[in-house]
Structure formats: structure tokens, C-alpha cells
mmCIF file of C-alpha atoms and ligand atoms in Angstrom:
data_model
loop_
_atom_site.group_PDB
_atom_site.id
_atom_site.type_symbol
_atom_site.label_atom_id
_atom_site.label_comp_id
_atom_site.label_asym_id
_atom_site.label_seq_id
_atom_site.Cartn_x
_atom_site.Cartn_y
_atom_site.Cartn_z
ATOM 1 C CA MET A 1 -6.455 16.648 -17.716
ATOM 2 C CA ILE A 2 -3.623 16.455 -15.162
ATOM 3 C CA PRO A 3 -4.382 13.208 -13.270
ATOM 4 C CA TYR A 4 -3.687 12.758 -9.555
ATOM 5 C CA GLY A 5 -1.325 9.873 -10.303
ATOM 6 C CA ARG A 6 0.187 8.352 -13.404
ATOM 7 C CA HIS A 7 2.688 5.695 -14.380
ATOM 8 C CA SER A 8 5.962 6.463 -16.145
ATOM 9 C CA ILE A 9 6.891 4.027 -18.904
ATOM 10 C CA ASN A 10 10.106 4.568 -20.876
ATOM 11 C CA ASP A 11 11.726 2.792 -23.833
ATOM 12 C CA ASP A 12 13.683 0.459 -21.528
ATOM 13 C CA ASP A 13 10.435 -0.667 -19.882
ATOM 14 C CA ILE A 14 8.894 -1.319 -23.291
ATOM 15 C CA ALA A 15 11.977 -3.213 -24.506
ATOM 16 C CA ALA A 16 11.930 -5.372 -21.366
ATOM 17 C CA VAL A 17 8.283 -6.328 -21.907
ATOM 18 C CA VAL A 18 8.788 -7.004 -25.628
ATOM 19 C CA SER A 19 11.754 -9.221 -24.854
ATOM 20 C CA ALA A 20 9.647 -11.181 -22.323
ATOM 21 C CA LEU A 21 6.886 -11.565 -24.907
ATOM 22 C CA LYS A 22 9.415 -13.069 -27.337
ATOM 23 C CA SER A 23 10.716 -15.515 -24.728
ATOM 24 C CA ASP A 24 9.425 -19.015 -23.928
ATOM 25 C CA TRP A 25 7.628 -17.804 -20.836
ATOM 26 C CA LEU A 26 4.466 -15.774 -20.498
ATOM 27 C CA THR A 27 3.432 -16.878 -17.018
ATOM 28 C CA THR A 28 5.849 -18.250 -14.416
ATOM 29 C CA GLY A 29 9.363 -18.230 -15.852
ATOM 30 C CA PRO A 30 12.816 -17.005 -14.814
ATOM 31 C CA LEU A 31 11.825 -13.340 -14.543
ATOM 32 C CA VAL A 32 9.596 -14.023 -11.538
ATOM 33 C CA GLU A 33 12.545 -15.017 -9.343
ATOM 34 C CA GLN A 34 14.685 -12.276 -10.822
ATOM 35 C CA PHE A 35 12.048 -9.655 -9.993
ATOM 36 C CA GLU A 36 11.705 -11.049 -6.481
ATOM 37 C CA SER A 37 15.460 -10.909 -5.863
ATOM 38 C CA GLU A 38 15.682 -7.345 -7.243
ATOM 39 C CA LEU A 39 12.769 -6.392 -4.996
ATOM 40 C CA GLU A 40 14.610 -7.823 -1.989
ATOM 41 C CA LYS A 41 17.476 -5.405 -2.653
ATOM 42 C CA VAL A 42 15.057 -2.456 -2.412
ATOM 43 C CA VAL A 43 12.866 -3.578 0.491
ATOM 44 C CA GLY A 44 15.550 -5.301 2.566
ATOM 45 C CA ALA A 45 13.827 -8.675 3.056
ATOM 46 C CA PRO A 46 12.941 -11.702 0.917
ATOM 47 C CA CYS A 47 9.882 -11.217 -1.320
ATOM 48 C CA ILE A 48 7.302 -12.996 -3.394
ATOM 49 C CA SER A 49 5.523 -11.310 -6.293
ATOM 50 C CA VAL A 50 1.732 -11.497 -6.582
ATOM 51 C CA SER A 51 -0.956 -10.209 -8.921
ATOM 52 C CA SER A 52 -2.083 -7.105 -6.950
ATOM 53 C CA GLY A 53 -1.773 -5.265 -3.654
ATOM 54 C CA THR A 54 -5.088 -6.798 -2.649
ATOM 55 C CA ALA A 55 -3.638 -10.252 -3.320
ATOM 56 C CA ALA A 56 -0.559 -9.308 -1.270
ATOM 57 C CA LEU A 57 -2.734 -8.425 1.731
ATOM 58 C CA HIS A 58 -4.783 -11.599 1.313
ATOM 59 C CA CYS A 59 -1.543 -13.637 1.281
ATOM 60 C CA ALA A 60 -0.236 -11.789 4.358
ATOM 61 C CA TYR A 61 -3.383 -12.665 6.303
ATOM 62 C CA ALA A 62 -3.218 -16.258 5.040
ATOM 63 C CA ALA A 63 0.388 -16.466 6.211
ATOM 64 C CA ILE A 64 -0.489 -15.571 9.802
ATOM 65 C CA GLY A 65 -3.350 -18.087 9.742
ATOM 66 C CA LEU A 66 -6.063 -15.493 10.242
ATOM 67 C CA GLY A 67 -9.502 -16.962 10.870
ATOM 68 C CA PRO A 68 -12.893 -16.564 12.548
ATOM 69 C CA GLY A 69 -12.657 -15.213 16.086
ATOM 70 C CA ASP A 70 -9.436 -13.306 15.378
ATOM 71 C CA GLU A 71 -9.385 -9.517 15.490
ATOM 72 C CA VAL A 72 -7.206 -7.279 13.349
ATOM 73 C CA ILE A 73 -6.658 -3.636 14.242
ATOM 74 C CA THR A 74 -6.698 -1.337 11.208
ATOM 75 C CA PRO A 75 -6.840 2.413 10.527
ATOM 76 C CA PRO A 76 -9.972 3.964 8.955
ATOM 77 C CA ILE A 77 -7.952 6.086 6.513
ATOM 78 C CA THR A 78 -7.086 3.474 3.919
ATOM 79 C CA PHE A 79 -8.383 1.733 0.828
ATOM 80 C CA ILE A 80 -10.964 -0.897 1.763
ATOM 81 C CA ALA A 81 -8.718 -3.777 0.585
ATOM 82 C CA THR A 82 -6.875 -3.480 3.934
ATOM 83 C CA GLN A 83 -10.026 -4.643 5.712
ATOM 84 C CA ALA A 84 -11.750 -6.681 2.984
ATOM 85 C CA THR A 85 -9.003 -9.274 2.660
ATOM 86 C CA ALA A 86 -8.979 -9.871 6.439
ATOM 87 C CA ALA A 87 -12.778 -9.987 6.699
ATOM 88 C CA LEU A 88 -12.872 -12.626 3.939
ATOM 89 C CA PHE A 89 -11.045 -14.971 6.350
ATOM 90 C CA GLY A 90 -13.845 -14.444 8.861
ATOM 91 C CA ALA A 91 -11.761 -12.135 11.063
ATOM 92 C CA THR A 92 -13.351 -9.258 12.973
ATOM 93 C CA ILE A 93 -12.219 -5.820 11.839
ATOM 94 C CA VAL A 94 -11.354 -3.438 14.658
ATOM 95 C CA PHE A 95 -10.552 0.217 13.990
ATOM 96 C CA ALA A 96 -8.015 2.423 15.742
ATOM 97 C CA ASP A 97 -8.014 6.139 14.947
ATOM 98 C CA VAL A 98 -5.240 7.870 13.008
ATOM 99 C CA GLN A 99 -2.831 10.618 13.991
ATOM 100 C CA PRO A 100 -4.010 14.043 12.855
ATOM 101 C CA ASP A 101 -0.777 14.937 11.021
ATOM 102 C CA THR A 102 0.175 11.840 8.989
ATOM 103 C CA ALA A 103 -3.213 10.020 8.960
ATOM 104 C CA ASN A 104 -1.304 6.910 10.020
ATOM 105 C CA ILE A 105 -2.609 4.615 12.750
ATOM 106 C CA ASP A 106 -2.053 6.026 16.250
ATOM 107 C CA PRO A 107 -0.097 3.588 18.480
ATOM 108 C CA GLN A 108 -1.993 4.800 21.571
ATOM 109 C CA ALA A 109 -5.312 4.034 19.893
ATOM 110 C CA VAL A 110 -3.941 0.630 18.892
ATOM 111 C CA GLU A 111 -2.965 -0.125 22.492
ATOM 112 C CA ALA A 112 -6.477 0.759 23.637
ATOM 113 C CA ALA A 113 -8.022 -1.542 21.012
ATOM 114 C CA ILE A 114 -6.052 -4.690 21.926
ATOM 115 C CA THR A 115 -8.038 -7.616 23.333
ATOM 116 C CA SER A 116 -7.218 -11.262 24.016
ATOM 117 C CA ARG A 117 -8.489 -12.013 20.480
ATOM 118 C CA THR A 118 -6.218 -9.552 18.645
ATOM 119 C CA LYS A 119 -4.098 -11.392 16.095
ATOM 120 C CA ALA A 120 -2.459 -8.527 14.233
ATOM 121 C CA ILE A 121 -1.945 -4.796 14.027
ATOM 122 C CA VAL A 122 -2.173 -3.555 10.447
ATOM 123 C CA ALA A 123 -0.356 -0.289 9.778
ATOM 124 C CA VAL A 124 -0.984 1.552 6.498
ATOM 125 C CA ASP A 125 1.761 3.881 5.249
ATOM 126 C CA TYR A 126 -0.630 6.582 4.088
ATOM 127 C CA ALA A 127 0.601 8.593 1.075
ATOM 128 C CA GLY A 128 3.955 6.782 1.344
ATOM 129 C CA HIS A 129 4.803 7.979 4.873
ATOM 130 C CA PRO A 130 5.756 4.988 7.061
ATOM 131 C CA ALA A 131 3.621 4.458 10.156
ATOM 132 C CA ASP A 132 5.194 4.584 13.658
ATOM 133 C CA LEU A 133 6.703 1.148 13.213
ATOM 134 C CA ASP A 134 8.968 1.121 16.290
ATOM 135 C CA GLU A 135 6.115 2.033 18.634
ATOM 136 C CA LEU A 136 3.813 -0.496 16.959
ATOM 137 C CA ARG A 137 6.509 -3.172 17.174
ATOM 138 C CA VAL A 138 6.789 -2.669 20.949
ATOM 139 C CA ILE A 139 3.018 -3.095 21.314
ATOM 140 C CA ALA A 140 2.936 -6.141 19.011
ATOM 141 C CA ASP A 141 5.783 -7.840 20.894
ATOM 142 C CA ARG A 142 4.293 -7.072 24.298
ATOM 143 C CA HIS A 143 1.048 -8.793 23.292
ATOM 144 C CA GLY A 144 2.616 -11.546 21.163
ATOM 145 C CA ILE A 145 0.769 -10.493 18.009
ATOM 146 C CA TYR A 146 1.811 -9.776 14.415
ATOM 147 C CA LEU A 147 2.672 -6.420 12.897
ATOM 148 C CA ILE A 148 1.510 -6.271 9.274
ATOM 149 C CA GLU A 149 2.350 -3.278 7.094
ATOM 150 C CA ASP A 150 0.112 -2.284 4.206
ATOM 151 C CA ALA A 151 2.832 -0.611 2.158
ATOM 152 C CA ALA A 152 0.730 -0.248 -0.992
ATOM 153 C CA HIS A 153 1.829 3.424 -1.037
ATOM 154 C CA SER A 154 5.358 3.217 0.298
ATOM 155 C CA ILE A 155 7.825 1.043 -1.590
ATOM 156 C CA GLY A 156 11.081 3.007 -1.584
ATOM 157 C CA SER A 157 10.335 4.880 1.656
ATOM 158 C CA MET A 158 12.782 4.617 4.570
ATOM 159 C CA TYR A 159 12.012 4.445 8.279
ATOM 160 C CA LYS A 160 14.917 5.456 10.544
ATOM 161 C CA GLY A 161 17.399 4.319 7.920
ATOM 162 C CA ARG A 162 15.640 1.001 7.225
ATOM 163 C CA PRO A 163 13.663 0.296 4.052
ATOM 164 C CA VAL A 164 9.918 -0.292 4.233
ATOM 165 C CA GLY A 165 9.538 -4.045 3.850
ATOM 166 C CA SER A 166 12.285 -4.999 6.308
ATOM 167 C CA ILE A 167 10.578 -3.967 9.553
ATOM 168 C CA ALA A 168 7.080 -5.414 9.998
ATOM 169 C CA ASP A 169 6.572 -9.168 10.329
ATOM 170 C CA ILE A 170 5.023 -9.136 6.891
ATOM 171 C CA THR A 171 4.626 -6.277 4.391
ATOM 172 C CA ALA A 172 2.286 -5.951 1.404
ATOM 173 C CA PHE A 173 3.061 -3.809 -1.669
ATOM 174 C CA SER A 174 0.979 -2.704 -4.678
ATOM 175 C CA PHE A 175 2.248 -1.991 -8.184
ATOM 176 C CA PHE A 176 -0.948 -0.441 -9.559
ATOM 177 C CA PRO A 177 -0.136 2.263 -12.170
ATOM 178 C CA THR A 178 -0.613 5.225 -9.824
ATOM 179 C CA LYS A 179 1.741 3.705 -7.226
ATOM 180 C CA ASN A 180 5.484 4.266 -6.733
ATOM 181 C CA LEU A 181 6.327 1.760 -9.447
ATOM 182 C CA THR A 182 4.111 -0.320 -11.673
ATOM 183 C CA THR A 183 3.680 -3.723 -13.264
ATOM 184 C CA GLY A 184 0.187 -2.803 -14.559
ATOM 185 C CA GLU A 185 -1.624 -4.804 -11.920
ATOM 186 C CA GLY A 186 0.752 -6.354 -9.413
ATOM 187 C CA GLY A 187 2.007 -6.571 -5.878
ATOM 188 C CA ALA A 188 4.465 -8.261 -3.560
ATOM 189 C CA VAL A 189 4.817 -9.596 -0.051
ATOM 190 C CA SER A 190 8.035 -9.327 1.946
ATOM 191 C CA SER A 191 8.753 -10.905 5.291
ATOM 192 C CA ILE A 192 11.559 -11.070 7.808
ATOM 193 C CA HIS A 193 10.304 -14.563 8.773
ATOM 194 C CA PRO A 194 11.004 -17.277 6.144
ATOM 195 C CA GLU A 195 8.123 -19.490 7.328
ATOM 196 C CA LEU A 196 5.589 -16.647 6.956
ATOM 197 C CA LEU A 197 6.833 -15.894 3.456
ATOM 198 C CA GLU A 198 6.627 -19.579 2.528
ATOM 199 C CA ARG A 199 3.007 -19.726 3.720
ATOM 200 C CA ALA A 200 2.185 -16.550 1.765
ATOM 201 C CA LYS A 201 3.844 -18.039 -1.322
ATOM 202 C CA ARG A 202 1.954 -21.310 -1.028
ATOM 203 C CA PHE A 203 -1.355 -19.451 -0.669
ATOM 204 C CA SER A 204 -0.572 -17.416 -3.804
ATOM 205 C CA ARG A 205 0.181 -20.605 -5.784
ATOM 206 C CA GLN A 206 -2.977 -22.696 -5.202
ATOM 207 C CA GLY A 207 -1.691 -24.085 -1.893
ATOM 208 C CA LEU A 208 0.375 -26.609 -3.813
ATOM 209 C CA VAL A 209 3.073 -28.469 -1.844
ATOM 210 C CA ARG A 210 5.892 -29.515 -4.157
ATOM 211 C CA ASN A 211 8.622 -30.448 -1.699
ATOM 212 C CA PRO A 212 8.672 -34.279 -1.339
ATOM 213 C CA SER A 213 9.913 -34.062 2.247
ATOM 214 C CA GLU A 214 6.554 -32.488 3.179
ATOM 215 C CA PHE A 215 4.333 -34.945 1.306
ATOM 216 C CA LYS A 216 1.573 -36.744 3.198
ATOM 217 C CA ILE A 217 0.857 -38.898 0.128
ATOM 218 C CA THR A 218 3.991 -40.956 -0.463
ATOM 219 C CA ASP A 219 2.905 -43.629 -2.972
ATOM 220 C CA GLN A 220 2.837 -41.457 -6.110
ATOM 221 C CA GLY A 221 5.345 -40.729 -8.881
ATOM 222 C CA PRO A 222 7.619 -37.763 -9.668
ATOM 223 C CA TRP A 223 4.661 -35.735 -11.005
ATOM 224 C CA HIS A 224 3.074 -35.564 -7.604
ATOM 225 C CA GLN A 225 2.060 -32.370 -5.804
ATOM 226 C CA GLU A 226 -0.572 -32.019 -3.107
ATOM 227 C CA VAL A 227 -2.632 -29.509 -1.136
ATOM 228 C CA HIS A 228 -2.704 -29.190 2.669
ATOM 229 C CA VAL A 229 -4.312 -25.736 2.896
ATOM 230 C CA PHE A 230 -6.390 -24.139 0.130
ATOM 231 C CA GLY A 231 -4.790 -21.353 -1.868
ATOM 232 C CA LEU A 232 -5.580 -19.190 -4.897
ATOM 233 C CA ASN A 233 -3.878 -18.194 -8.117
ATOM 234 C CA TYR A 234 -2.201 -14.863 -7.368
ATOM 235 C CA ARG A 235 0.872 -15.397 -9.568
ATOM 236 C CA LEU A 236 2.416 -12.399 -11.312
ATOM 237 C CA PRO A 237 3.358 -13.421 -14.873
ATOM 238 C CA ASP A 238 6.845 -13.130 -16.387
ATOM 239 C CA VAL A 239 5.704 -10.409 -18.792
ATOM 240 C CA LEU A 240 4.730 -8.175 -15.863
ATOM 241 C CA CYS A 241 7.822 -9.138 -13.858
ATOM 242 C CA ALA A 242 9.854 -7.917 -16.849
ATOM 243 C CA LEU A 243 8.211 -4.522 -16.452
ATOM 244 C CA GLY A 244 8.778 -4.649 -12.699
ATOM 245 C CA ILE A 245 12.508 -5.387 -13.071
ATOM 246 C CA SER A 246 12.864 -2.439 -15.428
ATOM 247 C CA GLN A 247 10.790 -0.130 -13.198
ATOM 248 C CA LEU A 248 12.821 -1.080 -10.114
ATOM 249 C CA LYS A 249 15.936 0.349 -11.790
ATOM 250 C CA ARG A 250 14.136 3.693 -11.870
ATOM 251 C CA ILE A 251 12.695 3.753 -8.356
ATOM 252 C CA GLN A 252 15.310 6.125 -6.882
ATOM 253 C CA ASP A 253 14.824 8.441 -9.841
ATOM 254 C CA PHE A 254 11.028 8.392 -9.317
ATOM 255 C CA LYS A 255 11.547 9.128 -5.636
ATOM 256 C CA ALA A 256 13.920 12.040 -6.291
ATOM 257 C CA LYS A 257 11.549 13.582 -8.842
ATOM 258 C CA LYS A 258 8.604 13.355 -6.467
ATOM 259 C CA LYS A 259 10.693 14.851 -3.688
ATOM 260 C CA SER A 260 11.364 17.834 -5.905
ATOM 261 C CA ILE A 261 7.643 18.096 -6.827
ATOM 262 C CA PHE A 262 6.863 17.983 -3.106
ATOM 263 C CA GLN A 263 9.317 20.817 -2.541
ATOM 264 C CA SER A 264 7.857 22.811 -5.392
ATOM 265 C CA TYR A 265 4.306 22.490 -4.001
ATOM 266 C CA ALA A 266 5.639 23.409 -0.564
ATOM 267 C CA ASN A 267 7.350 26.522 -1.955
ATOM 268 C CA HIS A 268 4.204 27.664 -3.765
ATOM 269 C CA LEU A 269 1.618 26.736 -1.121
ATOM 270 C CA GLY A 270 3.582 26.928 2.126
ATOM 271 C CA THR A 271 2.667 30.548 2.772
ATOM 272 C CA SER A 272 -1.087 29.983 2.530
ATOM 273 C CA SER A 273 -2.587 29.756 6.013
ATOM 274 C CA SER A 274 -5.673 28.058 4.523
ATOM 275 C CA ILE A 275 -3.791 24.988 3.326
ATOM 276 C CA ASP A 276 -2.168 22.299 5.459
ATOM 277 C CA LEU A 277 0.595 20.443 3.634
ATOM 278 C CA PRO A 278 1.592 16.803 4.219
ATOM 279 C CA HIS A 279 3.897 16.263 7.186
ATOM 280 C CA GLU A 280 7.160 14.338 7.141
ATOM 281 C CA LYS A 281 8.347 13.159 10.544
ATOM 282 C CA SER A 282 12.036 13.305 11.429
ATOM 283 C CA ASP A 283 14.263 10.372 10.455
ATOM 284 C CA ILE A 284 11.818 9.367 7.713
ATOM 285 C CA SER A 285 12.462 9.507 3.975
ATOM 286 C CA VAL A 286 9.180 9.317 2.100
ATOM 287 C CA ASN A 287 8.687 8.102 -1.439
ATOM 288 C CA TRP A 288 5.561 10.235 -1.926
ATOM 289 C CA HIS A 289 2.673 8.404 -3.578
ATOM 290 C CA LEU A 290 0.089 11.095 -2.831
ATOM 291 C CA PHE A 291 0.235 14.807 -2.067
ATOM 292 C CA PRO A 292 -2.628 15.130 0.436
ATOM 293 C CA ILE A 293 -3.428 18.732 1.360
ATOM 294 C CA ARG A 294 -6.069 19.795 3.853
ATOM 295 C CA VAL A 295 -8.438 22.710 3.379
ATOM 296 C CA ASP A 296 -11.458 24.216 5.118
ATOM 297 C CA PRO A 297 -14.039 21.380 5.193
ATOM 298 C CA GLN A 298 -16.804 23.891 4.311
ATOM 299 C CA LYS A 299 -14.984 24.643 1.062
ATOM 300 C CA ARG A 300 -13.594 21.201 0.272
ATOM 301 C CA THR A 301 -16.355 20.032 -2.098
ATOM 302 C CA ASP A 302 -16.334 23.296 -4.088
ATOM 303 C CA ILE A 303 -12.552 23.325 -4.337
ATOM 304 C CA PHE A 304 -12.579 19.706 -5.445
ATOM 305 C CA SER A 305 -15.318 20.212 -8.063
ATOM 306 C CA ASN A 306 -13.766 23.382 -9.461
ATOM 307 C CA LEU A 307 -10.327 21.795 -9.728
ATOM 308 C CA ARG A 308 -11.881 18.891 -11.616
ATOM 309 C CA LYS A 309 -13.650 21.384 -13.904
ATOM 310 C CA ALA A 310 -10.301 23.071 -14.517
ATOM 311 C CA GLY A 311 -8.826 19.753 -15.663
ATOM 312 C CA ILE A 312 -6.993 18.869 -12.453
ATOM 313 C CA GLY A 313 -7.730 15.238 -11.605
ATOM 314 C CA VAL A 314 -7.784 15.608 -7.832
ATOM 315 C CA GLN A 315 -8.901 12.742 -5.587
ATOM 316 C CA VAL A 316 -10.015 12.279 -1.997
ATOM 317 C CA ASN A 317 -8.114 9.520 -0.191
ATOM 318 C CA TYR A 318 -10.059 8.064 1.613
ATOM 319 C CA ILE A 319 -13.603 7.900 2.918
ATOM 320 C CA PRO A 320 -13.089 6.424 6.433
ATOM 321 C CA ALA A 321 -13.409 2.664 5.897
ATOM 322 C CA TYR A 322 -15.902 2.290 8.724
ATOM 323 C CA TRP A 323 -18.375 4.583 6.889
ATOM 324 C CA HIS A 324 -18.887 1.967 4.188
ATOM 325 C CA PRO A 325 -22.336 0.364 4.489
ATOM 326 C CA ILE A 326 -20.710 -2.990 5.170
ATOM 327 C CA PHE A 327 -19.520 -1.510 8.484
ATOM 328 C CA SER A 328 -22.267 1.034 9.217
ATOM 329 C CA GLU A 329 -24.829 -1.759 8.867
ATOM 330 C CA LYS A 330 -22.954 -3.523 11.675
ATOM 331 C CA GLY A 331 -23.353 -0.523 13.972
ATOM 332 C CA PHE A 332 -20.334 1.671 13.197
ATOM 333 C CA ARG A 333 -21.386 5.314 13.340
ATOM 334 C CA ARG A 334 -19.781 8.467 11.968
ATOM 335 C CA GLY A 335 -17.858 10.278 14.677
ATOM 336 C CA MET A 336 -16.474 7.126 16.292
ATOM 337 C CA PHE A 337 -12.967 7.896 14.994
ATOM 338 C CA PRO A 338 -12.855 11.707 15.020
ATOM 339 C CA ASN A 339 -9.313 12.228 13.712
ATOM 340 C CA SER A 340 -10.116 10.082 10.679
ATOM 341 C CA ASP A 341 -13.372 11.944 10.073
ATOM 342 C CA THR A 342 -11.698 15.334 10.374
ATOM 343 C CA PHE A 343 -8.883 14.315 8.054
ATOM 344 C CA TYR A 344 -11.350 12.990 5.500
ATOM 345 C CA SER A 345 -13.507 16.123 5.648
ATOM 346 C CA GLN A 346 -10.517 18.316 4.771
ATOM 347 C CA GLU A 347 -8.445 16.180 2.414
ATOM 348 C CA ILE A 348 -7.756 16.638 -1.296
ATOM 349 C CA SER A 349 -4.982 14.737 -3.114
ATOM 350 C CA LEU A 350 -3.204 16.982 -5.604
ATOM 351 C CA PRO A 351 -1.441 15.453 -8.615
ATOM 352 C CA MET A 352 1.790 13.684 -7.614
ATOM 353 C CA TYR A 353 3.760 11.499 -10.013
ATOM 354 C CA SER A 354 7.284 11.467 -11.368
ATOM 355 C CA ASN A 355 6.464 12.927 -14.808
ATOM 356 C CA LEU A 356 4.536 15.881 -13.391
ATOM 357 C CA THR A 357 6.299 18.989 -14.729
ATOM 358 C CA GLU A 358 7.020 22.292 -12.993
ATOM 359 C CA GLU A 359 4.512 23.832 -15.433
ATOM 360 C CA ASP A 360 1.886 21.316 -14.265
ATOM 361 C CA VAL A 361 2.615 22.167 -10.626
ATOM 362 C CA LYS A 362 2.218 25.876 -11.412
ATOM 363 C CA THR A 363 -1.103 25.191 -13.155
ATOM 364 C CA VAL A 364 -2.401 23.219 -10.169
ATOM 365 C CA VAL A 365 -1.229 25.887 -7.737
ATOM 366 C CA ARG A 366 -2.738 28.737 -9.785
ATOM 367 C CA GLU A 367 -6.121 27.004 -10.036
ATOM 368 C CA LEU A 368 -6.067 26.067 -6.362
ATOM 369 C CA LEU A 369 -5.101 29.441 -4.932
ATOM 370 C CA VAL A 370 -8.025 31.269 -6.572
ATOM 371 C CA LEU A 371 -10.413 28.829 -4.875
ATOM 372 C CA ILE A 372 -9.019 29.012 -1.341
HETATM 373 C C1 PLP B 1 -3.628 1.314 1.133
HETATM 374 C C2 PLP B 1 -3.941 0.353 0.022
HETATM 375 N N1 PLP B 1 -3.955 -0.959 0.282
HETATM 376 C C3 PLP B 1 -4.208 -1.863 -0.678
HETATM 377 C C4 PLP B 1 -4.455 -1.490 -1.977
HETATM 378 C C5 PLP B 1 -4.776 -2.532 -3.009
HETATM 379 O O1 PLP B 1 -3.842 -2.564 -4.040
HETATM 380 P P1 PLP B 1 -4.246 -3.053 -5.523
HETATM 381 O O2 PLP B 1 -5.045 -1.969 -6.157
HETATM 382 O O3 PLP B 1 -2.925 -3.279 -6.189
HETATM 383 O O4 PLP B 1 -5.010 -4.321 -5.355
HETATM 384 C C6 PLP B 1 -4.439 -0.140 -2.305
HETATM 385 C C7 PLP B 1 -4.697 0.284 -3.703
HETATM 386 O O5 PLP B 1 -5.223 1.290 -4.009
HETATM 387 C C8 PLP B 1 -4.177 0.810 -1.290
HETATM 388 O O6 PLP B 1 -4.165 2.125 -1.561
#
């Protein structure tokens, strides 16, 4: 089976984890801060590590103080965690349709969805391709709202010369094994605003206040710590930070390999008029997490099933989020966001990961072309 995504673990990664296991720290030790400072070098803004991409989003929403009555504008083409973590704060999920080429949220649709209750725009960098962050920033600033980036797919991507993580008010990353780098489960939050990052950090560490200058209880001893706002335990342990530090050293290598796989697919498939390849806008450098092609929607299910039968672990990313019963039962109906529906009806994610070989690409292409 050639999977659609797969981690790459080398001897250095293994040695780093073994060395952490032999150290005094399994949970929060020195490697957490080291991983966070290495991450900052890649994403261009201070970071905290957390236990998953879902946790990172939850922390981002906590940091902006999201609550009942607030609206967040999100794209339908994403994994449901983008919406779930906001809804769990009691916020109302609003959808804005995606652009037909990148499947990223359309700034014009965002503008049309803004109300006096909008608290944040959430852009998802689908497949690793950054959303239209400059246009979204203008809208966010005009309305005095936050720009949050769900960068679960896009660590290592660049937007107009700037790294993903240094542009939105707050950015959430995932280090799940199929993603651009892995810590097993894991994630991170970056922010260009120190106070937002501090709030995200506190939320990820049980809400505990440890700085005496902030204490409201002042008659206790040096052991004292206290809670002002509830938080959760989203800490990423040292053992996994060890893997993250090692993986970060390889991120440019991963990106270069996937760029060459992208090129290879493009060379083999570019001449087929029945296949639409992923688009890369100008002044963008994508660290490809997915390779989403689009085919005739009438043939999509057959192509998908036959590729699976042939041992190609294709995926469909994603069912439009508003189709989930949790939204349809609230009155959302298919067809409300036509670009998302069209994209979904045509999409198949071909295998894309750094260890995919040229032979693998040829196998995928051969199996695909007979089905088109
Ligand atoms: C767009 C998007 N956001 C959030 C997540 C959640 O990340 P994790 O699986 O690390 O919790 C994912 C993971 O698949 C994702 O694809």
C-alpha cells in the first residue's frame, strides 16, 4: 500500500528520542523550550508547543477570549477541528466559501460574512498553500477583529517572502505523522502578539498563574500558584519535543523532496485535460502537505475505489464541514457554498510525502491514467 501521507523517521530522530528517554525528564523539561525556540526560527514568531493541532486551535481561540455570542468565519474545506474547537467555547460558526483554485477561504466571501458579532477570521492553508493573508489582514484590521491561521498543513510554507506563523495574529500548527513534520501527536501556536501567546500558553498549562506579580492571593508561601481562567493540559512532553527538534532540522529537506514530487506529478499528469492539478499562486512557496487533484465528479468515486484496490491509499480532503450532521441539523443545506461543494465533488488526494519515490509516483500515475 502506498499511503497518501507518511512520516519520515531517521536514525538521528531515533537517537534524539532515546536520549530524551534516558534523561531526567519525560514530561516538561529543557527540550520543550528548546523545541519552541527552534520552531520560532522556522515560523518567524515566538511559539508554544502543545499536544496536537486541535489543542493549538483550542488555545488560539482561548487566547482571543472567544465566547458565546461571538462569530468566527471559517472555510468549509477543512478538517472539522477548525470549527469544533471554536464551537466548544460557545461561539457561532459562520462559513465563507473557498476560492475554486486553492480551496482557501475567499476574502470577498469573508467580507460579506462579517457582522457586528464577528470576532475572528480563520484562514486554513489548505494542502500547505497559504491563504490570501494580506487581503484577509486588511479586512480584519478594518473591522477590528482577529486573523487566525489554521496552519496544520503549512509549516515551512512562505507567503510573499514571510514564513507562515509570522503573519496572522495567531497561528496553529499540527505535527500529526502525515503533516510536514511530526512529533507523533503534537502541535504549536505562534503569535506576533506576546499577550496572546501568553494567554494561549496559560490555557495549555491548566490556567496556572505562576508569576507572583500577578497573584490575587498574596498570603501563601513560595509553593503558591493560582488559577484566574480555567485551562487544560495540552503540554507536549520532552520526549516528543526531542523528536520535534530533530525533525525541524530536516524540514527544508522534506520541503525540497516534496517540491520535486510535485514537479514529477506535474510532468506526468500535466498533459491530461481530465485532471486539474493543485495551483500555486505567485510569490508563494508551498511546503506541500497534500497533492489534491480534481477529476470528473461523475468518475471520482470509481477512480478513488479503484486506486484503493490497486494499493494506492488515496484520500478525499475534505467533506465540506457544513455537511456534517452537527451543522445540517442546524439548517445548513448542501449547495450553500457552491465552490466548496464543487471542489469536494472532484477532489482526490494522491500520495505526497518526502519518502515517496519516483517509482511510487510512476505507479500512482500509471494506475490513475487508466481510470481517467
Ligand atoms: C486543517 C486542520 N486543522 C486542524 C487539524 C487538527 O490537527 P491534529 O490532528 O494534530 O489535532 C488538522 C488535522 O488533520 C487539519 O488538517
